Coordinates of C-alpha atoms in Angstrom, one line a residue:
Chain A
M1 CA 11.1 -5.0 19.7
T2 CA 8.7 -2.4 20.6
L3 CA 8.9 1.3 19.5
D4 CA 6.8 4.4 20.3
P5 CA 6.2 6.3 17.1
Q6 CA 6.4 9.6 19.0
L7 CA 9.9 8.8 19.9
L8 CA 11.3 8.2 16.5
E9 CA 12.7 10.6 13.9
T10 CA 10.6 11.2 11.0
K11 CA 12.7 9.6 8.5
E12 CA 12.9 6.4 10.7
L13 CA 9.2 6.1 11.1
Y14 CA 8.6 6.6 7.3
G15 CA 11.2 4.0 6.6
I16 CA 9.2 1.4 9.0
L17 CA 5.7 2.4 7.7
S18 CA 6.7 2.2 3.9
T19 CA 8.8 -1.0 4.3
A20 CA 6.2 -2.9 6.6
V21 CA 3.0 -1.8 4.8
A22 CA 3.8 -3.2 1.1
P23 CA 3.6 -4.0 -1.6
R24 CA 1.5 -1.0 -2.4
P25 CA -0.3 -0.1 -5.4
I26 CA 0.6 2.9 -7.4
A27 CA -1.8 6.0 -8.4
F28 CA -0.4 7.9 -11.4
A29 CA -2.4 10.9 -10.5
S30 CA -3.0 13.5 -13.1
T31 CA -4.5 16.9 -12.3
V32 CA -4.8 20.6 -13.6
D33 CA -4.5 23.8 -11.8
G34 CA -7.0 26.9 -12.3
A35 CA -5.0 27.8 -15.3
G36 CA -5.3 24.5 -17.0
R37 CA -1.9 23.6 -16.3
V38 CA -1.5 19.7 -16.3
N39 CA 0.4 17.8 -13.6
L40 CA 1.3 14.0 -13.3
S41 CA 2.7 12.2 -10.2
P42 CA 2.7 8.8 -9.0
F43 CA 1.4 7.9 -5.4
S44 CA 1.9 4.9 -3.6
Y45 CA -0.1 5.7 -0.3
F46 CA -3.1 4.5 -2.2
N47 CA -5.7 2.0 -2.6
V48 CA -9.4 1.1 -3.6
F49 CA -11.8 1.5 -0.5
S50 CA -15.2 1.0 -1.6
S51 CA -17.0 -0.6 -4.8
V52 CA -20.4 0.8 -4.5
P53 CA -20.0 3.8 -4.5
P54 CA -16.6 3.0 -6.4
I55 CA -14.0 5.1 -4.3
L56 CA -10.3 5.3 -4.7
V57 CA -8.1 7.1 -2.2
F58 CA -4.5 8.5 -2.2
S59 CA -2.5 10.7 -0.1
P60 CA -0.1 13.4 -1.1
I61 CA 2.2 13.8 2.0
R62 CA 3.5 17.3 3.0
R63 CA 7.1 17.5 2.4
G64 CA 9.3 16.6 5.2
R65 CA 11.8 19.4 5.0
D66 CA 9.2 22.4 5.2
G67 CA 5.8 20.9 5.4
S68 CA 4.9 22.5 2.0
A69 CA 2.2 20.8 0.0
K70 CA 2.8 19.1 -3.5
D71 CA 1.3 20.5 -6.7
T72 CA -1.0 17.4 -7.0
L73 CA -2.7 18.7 -3.7
N74 CA -2.8 22.4 -4.6
N75 CA -4.2 21.4 -8.0
I76 CA -7.1 19.2 -6.3
N77 CA -7.9 22.1 -4.0
E78 CA -8.3 24.5 -7.0
I79 CA -9.9 21.8 -9.4
A80 CA -11.6 18.8 -7.6
E81 CA -10.7 16.4 -10.4
V82 CA -8.2 13.8 -10.8
T83 CA -7.4 10.7 -13.2
I84 CA -5.5 7.8 -11.8
S85 CA -3.9 5.6 -14.1
V86 CA -2.4 2.1 -12.9
V87 CA 1.2 1.3 -13.7
N88 CA 2.6 -1.9 -15.2
F89 CA 6.1 -3.0 -15.8
D90 CA 6.6 -1.3 -19.2
M91 CA 5.9 2.1 -17.7
V92 CA 8.0 1.9 -14.5
E93 CA 11.1 3.8 -15.0
Q94 CA 9.1 6.7 -16.7
T95 CA 6.6 6.7 -13.9
S96 CA 9.6 7.0 -11.4
L97 CA 11.1 9.8 -13.6
A98 CA 7.5 11.6 -13.2
S99 CA 8.1 11.8 -9.5
T100 CA 11.0 14.2 -9.8
E101 CA 10.2 17.6 -8.3
Y102 CA 10.0 19.6 -11.3
E103 CA 8.9 23.4 -10.7
T104 CA 5.1 23.9 -10.4
G105 CA 3.8 24.4 -14.2
V106 CA 6.1 21.7 -15.7
N107 CA 4.1 18.8 -17.3
E108 CA 5.4 15.6 -16.3
F109 CA 3.6 13.9 -19.2
D110 CA 6.4 15.7 -21.3
K111 CA 9.2 15.1 -19.1
A112 CA 8.6 11.5 -18.6
G113 CA 7.6 10.8 -22.2
F114 CA 4.1 9.8 -21.8
T115 CA 1.0 10.6 -23.8
E116 CA -1.9 12.6 -22.8
E117 CA -5.3 11.2 -23.6
A118 CA -8.4 13.4 -23.3
S119 CA -10.9 12.5 -20.4
E120 CA -14.6 12.4 -21.2
V121 CA -16.0 13.7 -17.9
V122 CA -13.0 15.4 -15.8
R123 CA -10.6 18.1 -17.1
P124 CA -7.2 16.3 -16.2
P125 CA -6.1 14.1 -19.2
R126 CA -5.2 10.3 -18.5
V127 CA -2.0 8.2 -19.3
K128 CA -2.6 6.9 -22.8
E129 CA 0.2 4.1 -22.0
S130 CA -1.6 2.6 -18.8
P131 CA -3.7 -0.4 -19.2
V132 CA -6.6 0.9 -17.0
S133 CA -7.4 4.6 -16.1
F134 CA -10.2 6.1 -14.0
E135 CA -11.7 9.4 -14.3
C136 CA -12.6 10.8 -11.0
T137 CA -14.1 13.6 -9.0
V138 CA -12.9 14.3 -5.5
D139 CA -15.6 14.1 -2.9
Q140 CA -13.4 15.5 -0.1
V141 CA -9.9 16.1 1.0
I142 CA -9.2 15.0 4.7
A143 CA -5.9 16.6 6.3
L144 CA -4.4 14.2 8.7
G145 CA -2.1 16.8 9.9
D146 CA -0.5 20.2 9.0
G147 CA 3.5 19.6 9.3
G148 CA 6.1 17.7 7.4
G149 CA 5.1 14.1 6.8
A150 CA 1.1 14.8 7.2
G151 CA -0.8 12.9 4.8
N152 CA -4.0 14.1 3.1
L153 CA -6.8 11.6 2.0
V154 CA -7.8 12.4 -1.3
V155 CA -11.3 10.8 -1.6
A156 CA -12.0 10.2 -5.4
R157 CA -15.2 8.9 -6.8
V158 CA -14.7 6.8 -10.1
V159 CA -17.0 8.4 -12.9
R160 CA -15.5 6.6 -16.0
I161 CA -13.4 3.5 -16.3
H162 CA -10.9 3.0 -19.5
L163 CA -9.6 -0.5 -20.2
D164 CA -7.2 -1.7 -22.7
E165 CA -9.1 -4.5 -24.3
G166 CA -5.9 -6.3 -24.6
M167 CA -5.9 -6.9 -21.0
L168 CA -9.1 -8.9 -20.9
D169 CA -9.3 -12.6 -20.7
E170 CA -11.4 -14.9 -22.8
D171 CA -14.4 -14.3 -20.5
G172 CA -14.1 -10.4 -20.9
N173 CA -12.6 -10.0 -17.3
L174 CA -9.3 -8.1 -16.6
D175 CA -6.6 -10.7 -16.7
T176 CA -4.0 -10.3 -13.4
V177 CA -1.2 -12.0 -15.6
K178 CA -1.7 -9.8 -18.7
L179 CA -1.6 -6.6 -16.6
D180 CA 1.9 -7.0 -15.3
L181 CA 1.4 -4.6 -12.5
V182 CA 4.1 -3.2 -10.2
A183 CA 3.8 -2.1 -6.8
R184 CA 6.1 0.1 -4.3
M185 CA 8.0 -1.5 -1.6
G186 CA 10.4 0.1 1.0
G187 CA 13.3 2.2 -0.1
S188 CA 13.9 2.2 -3.8
Y189 CA 12.3 -1.4 -4.2
Y190 CA 9.5 -2.2 -6.6
C191 CA 7.9 -5.5 -6.8
R192 CA 6.5 -6.9 -10.1
A193 CA 3.5 -9.3 -10.2
T194 CA 4.4 -12.1 -12.8
P195 CA 3.1 -15.6 -13.2
D196 CA 6.3 -16.9 -11.1
N197 CA 5.2 -15.1 -7.9
L198 CA 1.6 -15.1 -8.4
F199 CA -0.3 -17.9 -6.6
E200 CA -3.9 -18.8 -5.8
I201 CA -5.8 -19.8 -2.5
P202 CA -9.3 -21.1 -2.8
K203 CA -11.5 -18.2 -1.2
P204 CA -13.0 -19.8 2.0
L205 CA -16.3 -17.5 1.8
R206 CA -18.2 -20.4 0.0
N207 CA -17.7 -22.9 2.7
L208 CA -17.3 -22.7 6.4
G209 CA -13.9 -24.0 7.1
M210 CA -14.0 -26.0 10.4
G211 CA -10.9 -24.4 11.8
V212 CA -7.3 -25.4 12.7
D213 CA -8.7 -25.7 16.4
Q214 CA -10.8 -28.9 15.2
L215 CA -7.8 -30.5 14.2
P216 CA -6.2 -33.1 16.6
H217 CA -3.2 -32.2 18.7
H218 CA -0.8 -34.5 17.1
I219 CA -1.5 -32.6 13.7
R220 CA -1.5 -29.1 14.9
N221 CA 1.8 -29.7 16.8
S222 CA 3.6 -31.3 14.0
N223 CA 7.1 -30.5 13.4
I224 CA 6.5 -31.3 9.7
L225 CA 3.6 -29.5 8.8
T226 CA 3.8 -25.6 8.2
G227 CA 1.3 -23.0 9.3
N228 CA 0.4 -22.9 5.4
N229 CA -0.3 -26.7 5.5
L230 CA -2.5 -26.4 8.8
G231 CA -4.5 -23.3 7.3
R232 CA -5.4 -25.4 4.3
L233 CA -6.6 -28.4 6.3
G234 CA -8.5 -26.2 8.7
N235 CA -10.4 -24.7 5.6
L236 CA -12.1 -28.1 5.1
E237 CA -15.6 -28.2 6.2
K238 CA -15.1 -31.5 8.4
L239 CA -13.3 -34.4 9.1
P240 CA -12.9 -37.2 6.3
G241 CA -15.6 -40.0 6.9
G242 CA -14.9 -43.5 7.7
D243 CA -15.0 -44.8 4.1
L244 CA -12.3 -42.4 2.9
L245 CA -10.2 -42.9 5.9
K246 CA -10.5 -46.9 5.3
S247 CA -9.6 -46.6 1.6
V248 CA -6.6 -44.2 2.1
G249 CA -5.5 -46.4 4.9
E250 CA -5.1 -49.5 2.5
R251 CA -2.9 -47.6 0.1
E252 CA 0.6 -49.1 0.0
E253 CA 2.4 -45.6 0.3
V254 CA 0.2 -45.1 3.7
Q255 CA 0.8 -48.5 5.0
Q256 CA 4.6 -48.0 4.5
A257 CA 4.6 -44.6 6.0
L258 CA 2.7 -46.1 9.0
R259 CA 5.4 -48.8 9.6
E260 CA 8.1 -45.9 9.4
G261 CA 6.1 -43.9 12.0
D262 CA 4.3 -40.4 12.3
A263 CA 7.1 -38.2 10.7
A264 CA 6.8 -40.3 7.6
L265 CA 3.0 -40.1 7.6
H266 CA 3.3 -36.2 7.9
R267 CA 5.6 -35.9 5.1
L268 CA 3.3 -38.2 2.9
A269 CA 0.3 -35.8 4.0
R270 CA 2.5 -32.6 3.1
R271 CA 2.9 -34.1 -0.4
Y272 CA -1.1 -34.7 -0.7
L273 CA -1.4 -31.1 0.1
E274 CA 1.0 -29.7 -2.4
Q275 CA -1.0 -31.5 -4.8
D276 CA -4.1 -29.8 -3.5
N277 CA -5.5 -32.9 -2.1
S278 CA -6.5 -31.7 1.3
L279 CA -9.0 -34.1 2.4
E280 CA -7.0 -37.1 1.6
A281 CA -4.1 -35.3 3.3
L282 CA -6.1 -35.2 6.4
A283 CA -7.1 -38.8 6.0
V284 CA -3.4 -39.8 5.8
L285 CA -2.6 -37.8 9.1
L286 CA -5.5 -39.6 10.9
Q287 CA -4.1 -42.9 10.3
G288 CA -1.4 -42.0 12.6
R289 CA -1.1 -41.5 16.4
Chain B
M1 CA -13.1 0.5 -23.9
T2 CA -14.8 2.9 -21.8
L3 CA -17.2 2.1 -18.9
D4 CA -19.6 4.0 -16.7
P5 CA -19.4 2.6 -13.1
Q6 CA -23.2 3.5 -12.5
L7 CA -24.1 1.0 -15.5
L8 CA -22.2 -1.9 -14.0
E9 CA -23.4 -4.6 -11.8
T10 CA -21.8 -4.6 -8.2
K11 CA -20.0 -7.8 -8.9
E12 CA -18.6 -6.5 -12.2
L13 CA -17.5 -3.3 -10.6
Y14 CA -15.8 -5.2 -7.8
G15 CA -13.8 -7.3 -10.0
I16 CA -12.4 -4.5 -12.2
L17 CA -11.5 -2.3 -9.1
S18 CA -10.0 -5.3 -7.2
T19 CA -8.0 -6.6 -10.4
A20 CA -6.8 -3.2 -11.4
V21 CA -5.8 -1.7 -8.1
A22 CA -3.1 -4.2 -7.2
P23 CA -1.0 -5.5 -5.7
R24 CA -2.7 -4.4 -2.4
P25 CA -1.0 -5.0 1.1
I26 CA -2.8 -6.9 3.6
A27 CA -4.0 -5.7 7.1
F28 CA -4.5 -8.4 9.5
A29 CA -6.9 -6.6 12.0
S30 CA -7.9 -7.7 15.5
T31 CA -10.6 -5.8 17.5
V32 CA -12.7 -6.6 20.5
D33 CA -16.3 -5.8 21.1
G34 CA -17.6 -4.4 24.3
A35 CA -17.8 -7.8 26.0
G36 CA -14.1 -8.3 25.3
R37 CA -14.7 -10.9 22.7
V38 CA -11.6 -10.9 20.1
N39 CA -12.0 -10.8 16.2
L40 CA -9.4 -11.2 13.7
S41 CA -9.8 -10.6 10.0
P42 CA -7.8 -9.7 6.9
F43 CA -8.5 -6.3 4.6
S44 CA -6.8 -5.7 1.6
Y45 CA -8.6 -2.1 1.0
F46 CA -5.8 -0.9 3.3
N47 CA -2.5 1.3 3.1
V48 CA -0.3 3.6 5.2
F49 CA -1.4 7.3 4.5
S50 CA 0.6 9.5 6.7
S51 CA 4.1 9.4 8.5
V52 CA 3.7 12.1 10.9
P53 CA 1.1 11.5 12.3
P54 CA 1.4 7.8 11.4
I55 CA -1.8 6.8 10.0
L56 CA -3.0 3.6 8.5
V57 CA -6.5 3.4 6.9
F58 CA -8.3 0.2 6.0
S59 CA -12.0 -0.4 4.8
P60 CA -14.4 -3.2 5.8
I61 CA -17.0 -3.2 3.1
R62 CA -20.6 -3.7 3.7
R63 CA -21.7 -7.2 2.5
G64 CA -23.1 -7.1 -1.0
R65 CA -25.9 -9.4 -0.4
D66 CA -27.5 -7.4 2.4
G67 CA -25.6 -4.2 3.2
S68 CA -24.8 -5.6 6.6
A69 CA -21.7 -4.5 8.4
K70 CA -18.6 -7.0 9.4
D71 CA -17.9 -7.8 13.0
T72 CA -14.7 -5.7 12.7
L73 CA -16.8 -2.6 11.9
N74 CA -19.2 -3.2 14.6
N75 CA -16.5 -3.8 17.2
I76 CA -14.5 -0.7 16.3
N77 CA -17.8 1.3 16.9
E78 CA -17.7 -0.2 20.3
I79 CA -14.2 0.0 21.1
A80 CA -12.4 2.5 19.1
E81 CA -8.9 0.3 19.0
V82 CA -7.3 -2.2 16.6
T83 CA -4.1 -3.9 16.1
I84 CA -2.9 -4.2 12.5
S85 CA -0.3 -7.1 11.7
V86 CA 1.1 -7.5 8.3
V87 CA 1.0 -10.7 6.5
N88 CA 4.0 -12.8 5.3
F89 CA 4.2 -15.8 3.1
D90 CA 4.3 -18.4 5.9
M91 CA 1.0 -16.9 7.3
V92 CA -0.9 -16.7 4.2
E93 CA -3.1 -19.9 4.3
Q94 CA -4.0 -19.3 7.9
T95 CA -4.6 -15.6 7.1
S96 CA -7.2 -16.5 4.3
L97 CA -8.8 -19.1 6.6
A98 CA -9.3 -16.1 9.0
S99 CA -11.6 -14.2 6.5
T100 CA -14.1 -17.1 6.9
E101 CA -17.4 -15.6 7.8
Y102 CA -17.8 -17.3 11.4
E103 CA -20.6 -16.4 13.7
T104 CA -20.1 -13.1 15.8
G105 CA -18.2 -13.8 18.9
V106 CA -16.0 -16.7 17.3
N107 CA -12.5 -15.9 17.7
E108 CA -10.5 -16.4 14.5
F109 CA -7.0 -16.7 16.3
D110 CA -8.3 -20.0 17.4
K111 CA -9.9 -21.0 14.1
A112 CA -6.9 -20.0 12.1
G113 CA -4.5 -21.2 14.4
F114 CA -2.6 -18.1 15.4
T115 CA -1.2 -16.7 18.9
E116 CA -2.7 -13.9 20.7
E117 CA 0.1 -11.5 21.9
A118 CA -1.2 -9.1 24.5
S119 CA -0.9 -5.4 23.3
E120 CA 0.9 -2.6 25.7
V121 CA -1.8 0.1 25.1
V122 CA -4.9 -1.1 23.2
R123 CA -7.3 -3.9 24.1
P124 CA -7.1 -6.2 21.0
P125 CA -4.4 -8.6 20.9
R126 CA -1.8 -8.8 18.0
V127 CA -0.7 -11.8 15.9
K128 CA 2.5 -12.9 17.5
E129 CA 3.4 -15.0 14.2
S130 CA 3.3 -11.7 12.2
P131 CA 6.9 -9.9 11.6
V132 CA 5.3 -6.5 12.2
S133 CA 2.5 -5.3 14.3
F134 CA 1.1 -1.9 14.8
E135 CA -1.1 -0.8 18.0
C136 CA -3.6 1.7 16.9
T137 CA -6.3 3.9 18.3
V138 CA -9.1 4.6 15.8
D139 CA -9.4 8.6 15.1
Q140 CA -12.5 8.4 13.1
V141 CA -14.5 6.1 10.9
I142 CA -15.9 7.8 7.6
A143 CA -18.6 5.8 6.0
L144 CA -18.6 6.0 2.0
G145 CA -22.1 5.0 1.6
D146 CA -24.7 3.0 3.4
G147 CA -25.6 0.2 1.0
G148 CA -23.9 -3.1 0.1
G149 CA -20.6 -2.9 -1.3
A150 CA -20.1 0.5 0.5
G151 CA -16.7 0.9 2.2
N152 CA -15.7 2.5 5.6
L153 CA -12.4 4.5 6.2
V154 CA -11.2 3.3 9.5
V155 CA -8.5 6.0 10.2
A156 CA -6.2 4.2 12.6
R157 CA -3.3 6.0 14.6
V158 CA -0.2 4.1 15.2
V159 CA 0.5 4.3 19.0
R160 CA 3.0 1.2 19.2
I161 CA 5.2 -0.5 16.6
H162 CA 6.3 -4.1 17.1
L163 CA 9.1 -5.6 15.0
D164 CA 10.5 -9.2 14.8
E165 CA 14.3 -8.3 15.2
G166 CA 15.1 -11.2 12.8
M167 CA 13.6 -9.1 10.1
L168 CA 16.3 -6.4 10.5
D169 CA 19.3 -6.0 8.2
E170 CA 22.8 -5.1 9.6
D171 CA 22.1 -1.3 10.0
G172 CA 18.9 -2.1 12.0
N173 CA 16.5 -1.4 9.3
L174 CA 13.5 -3.4 8.1
D175 CA 14.7 -6.0 5.4
T176 CA 12.3 -6.0 2.4
V177 CA 13.7 -9.5 1.4
K178 CA 13.6 -11.0 4.9
L179 CA 9.8 -9.7 5.3
D180 CA 8.7 -12.0 2.5
L181 CA 5.2 -10.2 2.4
V182 CA 2.4 -11.2 0.4
A183 CA -0.1 -8.9 -1.4
R184 CA -3.9 -9.5 -2.6
M185 CA -4.4 -9.3 -6.4
G186 CA -7.8 -9.7 -8.1
G187 CA -10.2 -13.1 -7.6
S188 CA -8.4 -15.6 -5.5
Y189 CA -4.8 -14.4 -6.7
Y190 CA -1.9 -13.2 -4.1
C191 CA 1.5 -12.1 -4.9
R192 CA 4.6 -12.9 -3.1
A193 CA 7.4 -10.2 -2.9
T194 CA 10.7 -12.4 -3.4
P195 CA 14.1 -11.7 -4.5
D196 CA 13.1 -12.9 -8.1
N197 CA 10.6 -10.4 -8.7
L198 CA 11.8 -7.3 -6.7
F199 CA 13.8 -4.8 -8.4
E200 CA 15.3 -1.2 -7.7
I201 CA 14.9 2.2 -9.5
P202 CA 17.2 4.8 -8.1
K203 CA 15.0 7.5 -6.7
P204 CA 15.1 10.6 -8.8
L205 CA 14.5 13.0 -5.8
R206 CA 18.4 13.5 -5.5
N207 CA 18.8 15.0 -9.0
L208 CA 16.7 16.6 -11.3
G209 CA 16.5 14.6 -14.4
M210 CA 16.5 16.4 -17.8
G211 CA 13.3 14.5 -19.0
V212 CA 12.6 12.5 -21.8
D213 CA 11.6 15.6 -23.7
Q214 CA 15.3 16.7 -23.9
L215 CA 16.3 13.6 -25.7
P216 CA 16.8 14.0 -29.5
H217 CA 14.0 12.7 -31.8
H218 CA 16.0 9.8 -33.2
I219 CA 16.2 8.4 -29.6
R220 CA 12.7 9.1 -28.6
N221 CA 11.3 7.5 -31.5
S222 CA 13.7 4.4 -31.4
N223 CA 12.0 1.0 -32.3
I224 CA 14.6 -0.6 -30.1
L225 CA 14.8 1.4 -26.9
T226 CA 11.6 0.8 -24.5
G227 CA 10.0 3.2 -22.4
N228 CA 11.8 1.9 -19.6
N229 CA 15.0 2.6 -21.3
L230 CA 13.9 6.2 -22.3
G231 CA 12.8 6.6 -18.5
R232 CA 16.6 5.8 -17.4
L233 CA 18.1 8.0 -19.9
G234 CA 15.6 11.1 -19.2
N235 CA 16.7 10.6 -15.6
L236 CA 20.1 11.6 -16.3
E237 CA 20.8 15.5 -15.4
K238 CA 22.2 16.3 -18.7
L239 CA 23.6 15.3 -22.1
P240 CA 27.2 13.9 -21.7
G241 CA 30.1 16.2 -22.5
G242 CA 32.5 16.2 -25.4
D243 CA 35.1 14.4 -23.6
L244 CA 32.9 11.5 -22.8
L245 CA 31.3 11.5 -26.4
K246 CA 34.8 11.4 -27.8
S247 CA 36.1 8.5 -25.7
V248 CA 33.0 6.5 -26.1
G249 CA 33.0 7.1 -29.9
E250 CA 36.7 5.7 -30.1
R251 CA 35.4 2.3 -28.7
E252 CA 36.0 -0.7 -31.2
E253 CA 32.4 -1.9 -30.4
V254 CA 30.8 1.7 -31.0
Q255 CA 32.9 2.1 -34.2
Q256 CA 31.6 -1.3 -35.4
A257 CA 28.0 -0.3 -34.6
L258 CA 28.3 2.9 -36.3
R259 CA 29.4 1.1 -39.3
E260 CA 26.3 -1.4 -39.3
G261 CA 24.0 1.6 -38.8
D262 CA 21.4 3.1 -36.0
A263 CA 19.9 -0.2 -35.0
A264 CA 23.0 -1.5 -33.9
L265 CA 23.9 1.7 -32.0
H266 CA 20.7 1.4 -30.2
R267 CA 21.2 -2.3 -29.3
L268 CA 24.4 -1.3 -28.0
A269 CA 23.1 1.5 -25.9
R270 CA 20.4 -0.9 -24.5
R271 CA 23.2 -3.2 -23.3
Y272 CA 24.7 -0.2 -21.5
L273 CA 21.6 0.5 -20.0
E274 CA 21.1 -3.0 -18.9
Q275 CA 24.5 -2.6 -17.1
D276 CA 23.2 0.5 -15.3
N277 CA 25.7 2.6 -17.4
S278 CA 23.1 5.3 -18.5
L279 CA 25.5 8.0 -19.3
E280 CA 27.6 5.9 -21.5
A281 CA 24.6 4.6 -23.1
L282 CA 23.5 8.1 -24.1
A283 CA 27.0 8.8 -25.4
V284 CA 26.7 5.8 -27.8
L285 CA 23.4 6.8 -28.8
L286 CA 24.5 10.3 -29.6
Q287 CA 27.1 9.2 -32.2
G288 CA 24.2 8.1 -34.3
R289 CA 21.9 10.3 -36.5

């Protein structure tokens, strides 16, 4: 199904983009206006975009109904500074409340029940309850359009990082599990990063995987192996050597699977893969044909 | 714990930013060079930033070791077009394999075992296996620095959207649960958006929540109610009226809790909140003092 975005209603286009580009991290952004009045609002059109220099970008969108700008954008145009705090599960309902469109000048720290913590370098305070906050100066704001639904890239340079030390692991690094971050999905959905839905894939950058294209056809075209199985096999640097092929071939379970046929062999290989034993899994598969 | 990013090693800074700003959506980006050679690579410094016009932004970072640019960036500087496909759980191991640094000119569609699907408007193909793909023209590339670790904002305008119709709900909208998207976290972690870790918060934009600051002190300072409980209560438009206060106060479980004291009343209110019964929860709490 193919769509031309120019032919879609704003609401429909927004729905597709916000549902398909997800999970999105949340910037809980605090700004001040020229009179020093504090604003706090969450944005999920947000990410990190550079390490050196350290740059975060988020986008306050012009309102769909009248194209007007949000307080956050107006404030940044007056005072080019922002604090960005990350949002974890314990903060999420209050964060959602802070997205309420209160009148200009209302302090959402009070409305949402958060605590202002003074910044070191910039004027806006940060959210004391957040596990990680960034003080940022705004390098530039790039308008992506001027009507309703138009984004504005706020290019924010990190000048201070505040970490809750309780979120560090024993090596002193930020701990993904302890952070318990939440992200925005389409509609009113959020996603929580818990041990149940976190998983690891060994980074392929250290070796040069031979690629799925180097696997024999009967493996690539297996009805039993999944794309994820093939990806893991293609990440191996090369086919297993003769010694491993021989020793794996002599195993009783492999002999048994060989007698039953290719399907049994592929199921056995999948079991090896689930045990993170990719090289032996490939050695099992290569017994077949 | 406060850190000055200018005093951190590149690797440490990268680790903090990539772990704290998460979960990050994944852009599986396909580009071509001037000779028509296809490249495919995943980027998690990525998000949607505008609906009208529809703009996606991702950032190929200069390599930390020598400041060199990735093929994706070089290709875009030759041919200012890109397709961005989203990544779901069934694709994730192959997607990770495509992040391998193969030599320039190697087609990662082949290496990772994905299928090229011809685009309608732009030259780079898209990933047939992805549930949603965007054809984009590149409006501009904004360099955020010129050394190792420096990002480049690739501002991509969506000109076509391709949806797998199997991912739509009965109303014809993209279905967050069916999509089964994955996101990048710090280190080698990924996060999968499954029904187990998805949750909904009613959007506060339709009403004007009275705010946590309007709740009586004994409620705001409760040892039993969580920040999330308070956020939900603050999202109510006003305090419950006399009739509701009276009828809730007459309930046997409320009478019982009142006899036991404030702690019992707060626990009962929390139960009401867990049943999405915010107004009655507040009516329970207001019996106390």
